[in-house]
């Protein structure tokens, strides 16, 4: 840590000549048809002297000599609504590149004056079919918010209705749903869990493999999402990766708690029609371990590395080819034999177990975009993804410290994806989208337990493949400038057991005036079971059966109503209320409290066989958002959510789900201060979170003593409410501009009050006591970023 502080001080003392200006480039498209718009007027708002340009035949623009700091751009085009992009950060170390979507006005310009600034509305997403429970975000927000660590998942946990899984991982709970209900989509392609140490039965992990230096403006959905999204019940991350700079080479070097990393981007070839973007990271703790340094993480040091890349080539004025990917590798050993209970151990561990784990993931996709006409476009995507998870667990005797093998896990998947999307704009009032998805997943799943003197207990040992076909069509009609309706239909088929679902979607948004809007939406959503759950073994006298193989999709029906009030051009209030009904939920074929709706609450696997689709559940709630957009260096985000999440197992008893927190309150605020006249900025950010305590299943102490391990009272599942979660994070950031580079230094002080928040409860067989395991205490996270 001393070396990091010394490096920061040296960097801050560095003196160089200050550069006055930078360039802003980008492309402008029609929101519905995706066609480039030539002749769009682009001006820097309130610039003296005036700065501006117009897009060329390819919809491309470039503005040079833009002063450093925060600026706003206004985009104007005949018969289109004006678009204003506010608070763009312009630095010396990197050109700004933007992709702008403009919407054609329903009425002719002379008949209608536009007074509603859509670009200020966070509900206005990249996806023009989204009218409710959707929000866009950009890389600046992932970097700005205290406690986010540049991670999109941790960042969206500040939004209404969202709860972080726990401090050590970035799984998110959307409106009381399991994190397993999330869909991850990158560049339009459905992808597996894009996180390090991401298990087969999770959608999160301790560290994201998505590098925020490569992220472009993206969308996040929390319910009743448009028809193009399928096989998900909770929410959707629709992530976009930015393109590399087509004009010149640019570089980034970054050091933080999450890793040492470097990135490069720039044009390929003299014609500058192809660009590349690549970033590589290696875990900081892995480097320190190699140097023999211990920063309080104990002997369990997570080691990981990842690479993000994107290549884009303009084949012609109408065609573009893109190739993108994410590669990740991670491993960690938690060895009970090496734990020193007298020293700090950030990642904890069990003194009775030696656990070794390794994970690998690859995501690769090829995209072909073609403009058929001014009103039509097509996008084709081919991709291949892989996941690998290997885990072994050896038990350590509490009598003589001898070890013996206890658990063996090996999960491998490979998924081939093919998909196509067609977009057509009939007029300013009507546009449609239609598309298909085909995914074929091959898998190899092994899980067994070993006990001395007994045959191995094999829960699963299966190799095979399954195909999932999806198709959708959706239509948007704008009755007027303020009234829009989207209807759609999504279908999906699992070829392994012929499960089929046909799902209607609909949403309406009506803006009464420039300040008030009402919206309502409905969506039916279905999701396959985890590949592991389908093939849990059922031993019989005549052999092994897979009694879960015919499980149907779990189904959700979501009804949402919302109201938006724009107090001013920089402040808004948003209300949403929702009701979600879930059925066809896998439960046991005998009376029990088990339900697949609670899967994902911990790291364990569901080893239940003979499941049936007869369970149910409900999620109801209301959400309030008060937001002051960044203006004059100040922003505020306050969210409050009421959540009531219930389920019924096969015993017919209604219980709390593992994700029923009752309430969530977040308050975030920040202020930027300009230091001197040379572009230096000091930023102070704070976040306060209060989350209702989760319900845990009580442990039977007497039965646990007899068995030598925790025995849970499942007839009282999720009945003991824990105390509320409270945490305060403070982030201090400093940015300094040099001649052709920018230095950014920050420190994120997480859980600054060192509040003890309960994570779970376990049984200690040495003391015969129930032990509370707590989440992360106070922890400082420094970061240094240099762009040039």
Tab-separated table of C-alpha atoms in Angstrom, residues 351-728:
chain	number	residue	atom	x	y	z
A	351	UNK	CA	-10.351	-24.192	8.688
A	352	UNK	CA	-11.837	-27.659	8.107
A	353	UNK	CA	-11.578	-27.596	4.307
A	354	UNK	CA	-9.020	-27.245	1.528
A	355	UNK	CA	-10.855	-25.797	-1.468
A	356	UNK	CA	-9.301	-25.333	-4.904
A	357	UNK	CA	-11.154	-23.754	-7.828
A	358	UNK	CA	-10.449	-22.690	-11.393
A	359	UNK	CA	-12.668	-20.914	-13.939
A	360	UNK	CA	-12.323	-20.026	-17.619
A	361	UNK	CA	-14.717	-18.208	-19.953
A	362	UNK	CA	-14.531	-17.144	-23.578
A	363	UNK	CA	-16.997	-14.982	-25.511
A	364	UNK	CA	-16.467	-14.346	-29.229
A	365	UNK	CA	-18.873	-12.837	-31.738
A	366	UNK	CA	-18.936	-11.763	-35.390
A	367	UNK	CA	-21.465	-9.099	-36.478
A	368	UNK	CA	-22.501	-8.072	-39.981
A	369	UNK	CA	-24.563	-4.870	-40.267
A	370	UNK	CA	-26.082	-3.971	-43.629
A	371	UNK	CA	-28.308	-1.056	-44.624
A	372	UNK	CA	-30.822	-2.419	-47.135
A	373	UNK	CA	-32.333	1.007	-47.791
A	374	UNK	CA	-32.944	4.300	-46.052
A	375	UNK	CA	-35.751	2.602	-44.137
A	376	UNK	CA	-34.503	-0.960	-43.639
A	377	UNK	CA	-31.498	-2.675	-42.081
A	378	UNK	CA	-30.420	-6.163	-41.125
A	379	UNK	CA	-27.997	-7.426	-38.482
A	380	UNK	CA	-26.536	-10.952	-38.458
A	381	UNK	CA	-24.532	-12.357	-35.525
A	382	UNK	CA	-22.579	-15.588	-35.180
A	383	UNK	CA	-20.858	-16.420	-31.936
A	384	UNK	CA	-19.298	-19.084	-29.762
A	385	UNK	CA	-18.909	-19.020	-25.980
A	386	UNK	CA	-17.367	-21.441	-23.487
A	387	UNK	CA	-17.331	-21.828	-19.710
A	388	UNK	CA	-15.184	-24.047	-17.493
A	389	UNK	CA	-15.495	-24.589	-13.741
A	390	UNK	CA	-13.331	-27.030	-11.782
A	391	UNK	CA	-13.600	-27.377	-8.017
A	392	UNK	CA	-12.237	-29.800	-5.435
A	393	UNK	CA	-12.836	-29.820	-1.691
A	394	UNK	CA	-10.854	-31.879	0.817
A	395	UNK	CA	-12.107	-32.239	4.391
A	396	UNK	CA	-9.722	-31.708	7.309
A	397	UNK	CA	-10.278	-33.746	10.457
A	398	UNK	CA	-10.792	-31.685	13.615
A	399	UNK	CA	-9.128	-34.508	15.579
A	400	UNK	CA	-5.807	-35.215	13.855
A	401	UNK	CA	-5.832	-32.692	10.924
A	402	UNK	CA	-5.755	-35.516	8.373
A	403	UNK	CA	-7.367	-34.792	4.991
A	404	UNK	CA	-9.533	-36.827	2.647
A	405	UNK	CA	-11.319	-35.972	-0.645
A	406	UNK	CA	-14.853	-34.748	-0.105
A	407	UNK	CA	-16.204	-33.011	-3.247
A	408	UNK	CA	-15.342	-33.023	-6.942
A	409	UNK	CA	-17.005	-30.685	-9.466
A	410	UNK	CA	-16.286	-30.241	-13.177
A	411	UNK	CA	-18.617	-28.234	-15.400
A	412	UNK	CA	-17.905	-27.401	-19.042
A	413	UNK	CA	-20.174	-25.755	-21.616
A	414	UNK	CA	-19.803	-24.589	-25.209
A	415	UNK	CA	-22.525	-22.590	-26.942
A	416	UNK	CA	-22.871	-21.820	-30.646
A	417	UNK	CA	-25.133	-18.847	-31.445
A	418	UNK	CA	-26.729	-17.697	-34.695
A	419	UNK	CA	-29.146	-14.802	-34.860
A	420	UNK	CA	-30.588	-12.195	-37.173
A	421	UNK	CA	-32.604	-8.990	-36.746
A	422	UNK	CA	-34.526	-7.062	-39.402
A	423	UNK	CA	-35.611	-3.451	-38.776
A	424	UNK	CA	-37.960	-1.461	-40.993
A	425	UNK	CA	-39.371	2.031	-40.645
A	426	UNK	CA	-42.656	2.578	-42.488
A	427	UNK	CA	-42.989	6.209	-41.453
A	428	UNK	CA	-42.353	8.553	-38.559
A	429	UNK	CA	-45.277	6.822	-36.836
A	430	UNK	CA	-44.605	3.141	-37.479
A	431	UNK	CA	-41.623	0.814	-37.338
A	432	UNK	CA	-41.148	-2.907	-36.778
A	433	UNK	CA	-38.440	-5.349	-35.759
A	434	UNK	CA	-38.333	-9.097	-36.271
A	435	UNK	CA	-35.649	-11.639	-35.583
A	436	UNK	CA	-34.542	-15.126	-34.603
A	437	UNK	CA	-32.044	-16.738	-32.221
A	438	UNK	CA	-30.615	-20.243	-32.369
A	439	UNK	CA	-28.385	-21.475	-29.549
A	440	UNK	CA	-26.919	-24.968	-29.289
A	441	UNK	CA	-25.236	-25.699	-25.955
A	442	UNK	CA	-22.961	-28.693	-25.434
A	443	UNK	CA	-22.162	-29.577	-21.824
A	444	UNK	CA	-20.260	-31.901	-19.517
A	445	UNK	CA	-21.352	-31.840	-15.877
A	446	UNK	CA	-19.871	-33.907	-13.045
A	447	UNK	CA	-20.545	-33.521	-9.333
A	448	UNK	CA	-19.817	-36.148	-6.693
A	449	UNK	CA	-19.128	-36.468	-2.975
A	450	UNK	CA	-16.715	-38.923	-1.383
A	451	UNK	CA	-16.873	-40.336	2.151
A	452	UNK	CA	-14.264	-42.723	3.667
A	453	UNK	CA	-15.366	-46.326	3.542
A	454	UNK	CA	-18.461	-45.555	1.444
A	455	UNK	CA	-19.273	-45.578	-2.276
A	456	UNK	CA	-19.068	-42.197	-3.999
A	457	UNK	CA	-22.336	-40.294	-4.046
A	458	UNK	CA	-22.752	-39.109	-7.644
A	459	UNK	CA	-25.278	-36.312	-8.068
A	460	UNK	CA	-24.554	-35.787	-11.740
A	461	UNK	CA	-22.369	-37.194	-14.502
A	462	UNK	CA	-23.739	-36.155	-17.869
A	463	UNK	CA	-22.503	-35.217	-21.339
A	464	UNK	CA	-24.821	-33.937	-24.046
A	465	UNK	CA	-26.246	-30.948	-25.885
A	466	UNK	CA	-29.490	-28.992	-26.167
A	467	UNK	CA	-30.864	-26.420	-28.576
A	468	UNK	CA	-32.951	-23.345	-27.808
A	469	UNK	CA	-34.754	-21.588	-30.663
A	470	UNK	CA	-36.274	-18.123	-30.221
A	471	UNK	CA	-38.119	-15.731	-32.530
A	472	UNK	CA	-39.780	-12.373	-32.046
A	473	UNK	CA	-41.661	-9.599	-33.777
A	474	UNK	CA	-42.499	-6.170	-32.360
A	475	UNK	CA	-44.193	-3.054	-33.654
A	476	UNK	CA	-44.090	0.544	-32.440
A	477	UNK	CA	-46.819	3.035	-33.311
A	478	UNK	CA	-46.702	6.713	-32.386
A	479	UNK	CA	-50.204	8.168	-32.378
A	480	UNK	CA	-48.746	11.589	-31.678
A	481	UNK	CA	-45.574	13.183	-30.393
A	482	UNK	CA	-46.558	12.243	-26.840
A	483	UNK	CA	-48.361	8.909	-27.239
A	484	UNK	CA	-46.517	5.708	-28.209
A	485	UNK	CA	-47.514	2.043	-28.084
A	486	UNK	CA	-45.287	-1.021	-28.529
A	487	UNK	CA	-46.701	-4.517	-28.976
A	488	UNK	CA	-44.752	-7.693	-29.534
A	489	UNK	CA	-44.681	-11.459	-29.479
A	490	UNK	CA	-41.819	-13.711	-28.414
A	491	UNK	CA	-41.650	-17.491	-28.907
A	492	UNK	CA	-39.111	-20.031	-27.686
A	493	UNK	CA	-38.665	-23.796	-28.010
A	494	UNK	CA	-36.324	-26.126	-26.105
A	495	UNK	CA	-35.700	-29.043	-28.409
A	496	UNK	CA	-34.527	-31.422	-25.643
A	497	UNK	CA	-38.041	-31.867	-24.251
A	498	UNK	CA	-40.179	-29.797	-26.664
A	499	UNK	CA	-40.991	-27.133	-24.069
A	500	UNK	CA	-42.648	-24.241	-25.907
A	501	UNK	CA	-43.768	-20.765	-24.904
A	502	UNK	CA	-45.578	-17.994	-26.766
A	503	UNK	CA	-45.278	-14.694	-24.917
A	504	UNK	CA	-47.182	-11.446	-25.605
A	505	UNK	CA	-45.602	-8.098	-24.650
A	506	UNK	CA	-47.163	-4.616	-24.683
A	507	UNK	CA	-46.311	-1.138	-23.393
A	508	UNK	CA	-47.780	2.363	-23.633
A	509	UNK	CA	-46.314	5.763	-22.819
A	510	UNK	CA	-48.290	9.004	-22.833
A	511	UNK	CA	-46.652	12.395	-22.238
A	512	UNK	CA	-49.330	14.877	-21.173
A	513	UNK	CA	-46.894	17.744	-21.672
A	514	UNK	CA	-43.175	18.458	-21.388
A	515	UNK	CA	-43.211	17.589	-17.663
A	516	UNK	CA	-45.674	14.760	-17.057
A	517	UNK	CA	-45.818	11.257	-18.514
A	518	UNK	CA	-47.648	8.021	-17.699
A	519	UNK	CA	-46.644	4.547	-18.808
A	520	UNK	CA	-47.913	1.017	-18.412
A	521	UNK	CA	-46.602	-2.351	-19.547
A	522	UNK	CA	-47.273	-6.072	-19.558
A	523	UNK	CA	-44.950	-8.939	-20.336
A	524	UNK	CA	-45.050	-12.706	-20.218
A	525	UNK	CA	-41.573	-14.204	-19.846
A	526	UNK	CA	-40.367	-17.806	-19.735
A	527	UNK	CA	-36.986	-19.243	-18.764
A	528	UNK	CA	-35.290	-22.622	-19.095
A	529	UNK	CA	-33.943	-24.357	-16.024
A	530	UNK	CA	-30.237	-24.427	-15.291
A	531	UNK	CA	-28.545	-27.084	-17.418
A	532	UNK	CA	-27.332	-28.800	-14.229
A	533	UNK	CA	-30.852	-29.168	-12.826
A	534	UNK	CA	-32.113	-31.092	-15.854
A	535	UNK	CA	-29.706	-33.986	-15.277
A	536	UNK	CA	-29.599	-34.525	-11.511
A	537	UNK	CA	-29.526	-38.314	-11.115
A	538	UNK	CA	-32.312	-40.429	-9.633
A	539	UNK	CA	-30.900	-43.842	-8.624
A	540	UNK	CA	-33.308	-46.763	-9.013
A	541	UNK	CA	-32.894	-50.541	-8.615
A	542	UNK	CA	-32.776	-50.859	-12.414
A	543	UNK	CA	-30.432	-47.951	-13.121
A	544	UNK	CA	-30.107	-44.184	-13.094
A	545	UNK	CA	-32.909	-41.919	-14.336
A	546	UNK	CA	-32.960	-38.197	-15.140
A	547	UNK	CA	-36.358	-37.342	-13.710
A	548	UNK	CA	-35.906	-33.565	-14.195
A	549	UNK	CA	-35.231	-33.761	-17.926
A	550	UNK	CA	-38.832	-33.011	-18.890
A	551	UNK	CA	-39.164	-29.884	-16.752
A	552	UNK	CA	-41.024	-27.088	-18.515
A	553	UNK	CA	-40.038	-23.405	-18.565
A	554	UNK	CA	-40.660	-21.362	-15.433
A	555	UNK	CA	-43.111	-18.598	-16.366
A	556	UNK	CA	-43.559	-15.016	-15.232
A	557	UNK	CA	-46.259	-12.427	-15.929
A	558	UNK	CA	-45.323	-8.848	-15.147
A	559	UNK	CA	-47.676	-5.832	-14.931
A	560	UNK	CA	-46.122	-2.384	-14.354
A	561	UNK	CA	-47.466	1.174	-14.141
A	562	UNK	CA	-45.335	4.300	-13.868
A	563	UNK	CA	-45.456	8.075	-13.671
A	564	UNK	CA	-42.676	10.543	-14.551
A	565	UNK	CA	-42.535	14.157	-13.467
A	566	UNK	CA	-39.811	16.476	-14.750
A	567	UNK	CA	-39.438	19.140	-12.086
A	568	UNK	CA	-36.952	21.053	-14.232
A	569	UNK	CA	-34.540	20.439	-17.077
A	570	UNK	CA	-32.109	18.872	-14.593
A	571	UNK	CA	-34.364	17.169	-12.044
A	572	UNK	CA	-37.064	14.524	-12.189
A	573	UNK	CA	-39.237	12.275	-10.028
A	574	UNK	CA	-40.241	8.783	-11.133
A	575	UNK	CA	-42.756	6.361	-9.592
A	576	UNK	CA	-43.333	2.738	-10.587
A	577	UNK	CA	-45.505	-0.005	-9.119
A	578	UNK	CA	-45.430	-3.634	-10.237
A	579	UNK	CA	-47.009	-7.029	-9.762
A	580	UNK	CA	-45.264	-10.181	-10.924
A	581	UNK	CA	-46.887	-13.602	-10.865
A	582	UNK	CA	-44.679	-16.663	-11.285
A	583	UNK	CA	-45.867	-20.195	-11.997
A	584	UNK	CA	-44.590	-23.478	-13.415
A	585	UNK	CA	-41.827	-23.225	-10.796
A	586	UNK	CA	-39.892	-26.461	-10.134
A	587	UNK	CA	-40.646	-27.929	-6.690
A	588	UNK	CA	-40.317	-31.434	-5.208
A	589	UNK	CA	-42.950	-34.100	-5.900
A	590	UNK	CA	-43.405	-34.522	-2.141
A	591	UNK	CA	-44.422	-31.897	0.424
A	592	UNK	CA	-41.447	-29.620	1.164
A	593	UNK	CA	-40.395	-25.971	1.327
A	594	UNK	CA	-38.020	-26.233	-1.657
A	595	UNK	CA	-38.548	-23.939	-4.666
A	596	UNK	CA	-36.266	-23.131	-7.576
A	597	UNK	CA	-37.143	-19.441	-7.001
A	598	UNK	CA	-34.593	-19.445	-4.161
A	599	UNK	CA	-31.762	-20.804	-6.296
A	600	UNK	CA	-28.845	-18.401	-6.516
A	601	UNK	CA	-29.119	-17.245	-2.891
A	602	UNK	CA	-25.830	-18.998	-2.100
A	603	UNK	CA	-23.099	-20.854	-3.965
A	604	UNK	CA	-24.566	-24.329	-3.578
A	605	UNK	CA	-26.173	-26.486	-6.254
A	606	UNK	CA	-29.759	-27.722	-6.218
A	607	UNK	CA	-29.402	-31.490	-6.066
A	608	UNK	CA	-33.123	-32.227	-6.038
A	609	UNK	CA	-34.488	-34.857	-8.410
A	610	UNK	CA	-38.052	-35.723	-9.451
A	611	UNK	CA	-39.058	-32.055	-9.628
A	612	UNK	CA	-42.418	-30.888	-10.991
A	613	UNK	CA	-43.576	-27.519	-12.405
A	614	UNK	CA	-46.256	-26.936	-9.754
A	615	UNK	CA	-44.715	-24.195	-7.595
A	616	UNK	CA	-45.622	-20.521	-7.650
A	617	UNK	CA	-44.590	-17.108	-6.366
A	618	UNK	CA	-45.358	-13.394	-6.425
A	619	UNK	CA	-43.322	-10.208	-6.355
A	620	UNK	CA	-45.060	-6.917	-5.611
A	621	UNK	CA	-43.642	-3.516	-4.912
A	622	UNK	CA	-43.396	0.212	-5.491
A	623	UNK	CA	-40.370	2.344	-6.364
A	624	UNK	CA	-39.500	6.021	-6.086
A	625	UNK	CA	-36.598	7.754	-7.841
A	626	UNK	CA	-35.591	11.367	-7.311
A	627	UNK	CA	-32.723	12.407	-9.535
A	628	UNK	CA	-30.813	15.613	-10.131
A	629	UNK	CA	-28.778	15.133	-13.293
A	630	UNK	CA	-25.204	16.326	-13.280
A	631	UNK	CA	-25.311	20.107	-13.658
A	632	UNK	CA	-22.758	22.678	-12.563
A	633	UNK	CA	-20.727	19.786	-11.198
A	634	UNK	CA	-23.454	18.453	-8.854
A	635	UNK	CA	-25.611	15.327	-9.055
A	636	UNK	CA	-28.032	13.527	-6.747
A	637	UNK	CA	-29.727	10.135	-6.972
A	638	UNK	CA	-32.170	8.978	-4.293
A	639	UNK	CA	-34.127	5.744	-4.644
A	640	UNK	CA	-36.574	4.029	-2.298
A	641	UNK	CA	-38.176	0.641	-2.952
A	642	UNK	CA	-40.770	-1.501	-1.198
A	643	UNK	CA	-40.386	-5.187	-2.044
A	644	UNK	CA	-42.580	-8.125	-1.054
A	645	UNK	CA	-41.353	-11.439	-2.468
A	646	UNK	CA	-43.243	-14.654	-1.630
A	647	UNK	CA	-43.334	-18.251	-2.844
A	648	UNK	CA	-45.108	-21.549	-2.321
A	649	UNK	CA	-43.360	-24.909	-2.347
A	650	UNK	CA	-45.015	-28.271	-2.830
A	651	UNK	CA	-46.293	-28.138	0.778
A	652	UNK	CA	-48.561	-25.227	-0.205
A	653	UNK	CA	-47.230	-22.923	2.539
A	654	UNK	CA	-46.565	-19.311	1.525
A	655	UNK	CA	-43.131	-18.169	2.663
A	656	UNK	CA	-40.672	-15.349	2.172
A	657	UNK	CA	-38.199	-15.940	-0.629
A	658	UNK	CA	-34.494	-15.743	0.101
A	659	UNK	CA	-34.534	-12.326	-1.614
A	660	UNK	CA	-37.369	-10.664	0.319
A	661	UNK	CA	-35.639	-7.666	1.885
A	662	UNK	CA	-38.799	-5.617	2.355
A	663	UNK	CA	-37.208	-2.281	1.532
A	664	UNK	CA	-34.171	-0.664	-0.085
A	665	UNK	CA	-33.072	2.965	0.260
A	666	UNK	CA	-30.073	4.466	-1.569
A	667	UNK	CA	-28.779	8.016	-1.494
A	668	UNK	CA	-25.948	9.082	-3.787
A	669	UNK	CA	-24.553	12.553	-4.287
A	670	UNK	CA	-21.431	14.136	-5.675
A	671	UNK	CA	-19.811	17.440	-6.460
A	672	UNK	CA	-17.001	18.360	-8.839
A	673	UNK	CA	-14.718	21.305	-8.027
A	674	UNK	CA	-12.537	22.980	-10.634
A	675	UNK	CA	-9.040	23.646	-9.346
A	676	UNK	CA	-7.255	26.543	-11.032
A	677	UNK	CA	-7.487	27.369	-14.717
A	678	UNK	CA	-5.739	24.328	-16.166
A	679	UNK	CA	-8.537	21.776	-16.124
A	680	UNK	CA	-7.824	20.030	-12.831
A	681	UNK	CA	-10.939	18.650	-11.111
A	682	UNK	CA	-11.544	17.342	-7.592
A	683	UNK	CA	-14.667	15.200	-7.124
A	684	UNK	CA	-16.289	14.116	-3.865
A	685	UNK	CA	-18.914	11.346	-3.950
A	686	UNK	CA	-20.925	9.639	-1.237
A	687	UNK	CA	-23.329	6.720	-1.089
A	688	UNK	CA	-25.550	5.591	1.793
A	689	UNK	CA	-27.504	2.334	1.601
A	690	UNK	CA	-30.075	0.810	3.914
A	691	UNK	CA	-31.507	-2.577	2.965
A	692	UNK	CA	-33.988	-4.654	4.914
A	693	UNK	CA	-32.532	-7.777	6.475
A	694	UNK	CA	-32.977	-10.990	4.569
A	695	UNK	CA	-34.749	-14.054	5.886
A	696	UNK	CA	-32.561	-17.041	6.775
A	697	UNK	CA	-33.443	-20.651	7.544
A	698	UNK	CA	-32.768	-21.508	11.233
A	699	UNK	CA	-30.183	-24.129	12.158
A	700	UNK	CA	-31.077	-27.027	14.469
A	701	UNK	CA	-28.183	-26.978	16.961
A	702	UNK	CA	-28.910	-30.393	18.524
A	703	UNK	CA	-29.223	-32.156	15.181
A	704	UNK	CA	-26.113	-30.365	13.881
A	705	UNK	CA	-24.091	-31.604	16.873
A	706	UNK	CA	-25.143	-35.191	16.173
A	707	UNK	CA	-24.368	-34.942	12.439
A	708	UNK	CA	-21.211	-32.871	12.794
A	709	UNK	CA	-22.394	-30.265	10.264
A	710	UNK	CA	-25.182	-27.714	9.878
A	711	UNK	CA	-28.724	-29.141	9.840
A	712	UNK	CA	-31.360	-26.641	8.749
A	713	UNK	CA	-34.990	-26.580	9.848
A	714	UNK	CA	-36.488	-26.571	6.380
A	715	UNK	CA	-40.049	-26.603	7.699
A	716	UNK	CA	-39.211	-23.076	8.926
A	717	UNK	CA	-37.448	-22.023	5.726
A	718	UNK	CA	-36.652	-18.300	5.445
A	719	UNK	CA	-38.454	-17.414	8.672
A	720	UNK	CA	-35.710	-15.655	10.680
A	721	UNK	CA	-35.275	-12.038	9.655
A	722	UNK	CA	-31.810	-10.537	10.087
A	723	UNK	CA	-31.075	-6.958	11.065
A	724	UNK	CA	-31.025	-4.313	8.351
A	725	UNK	CA	-27.982	-3.835	6.149
A	726	UNK	CA	-26.330	-0.412	6.342
A	727	UNK	CA	-23.257	0.833	4.512
A	728	UNK	CA	-21.635	4.162	3.668
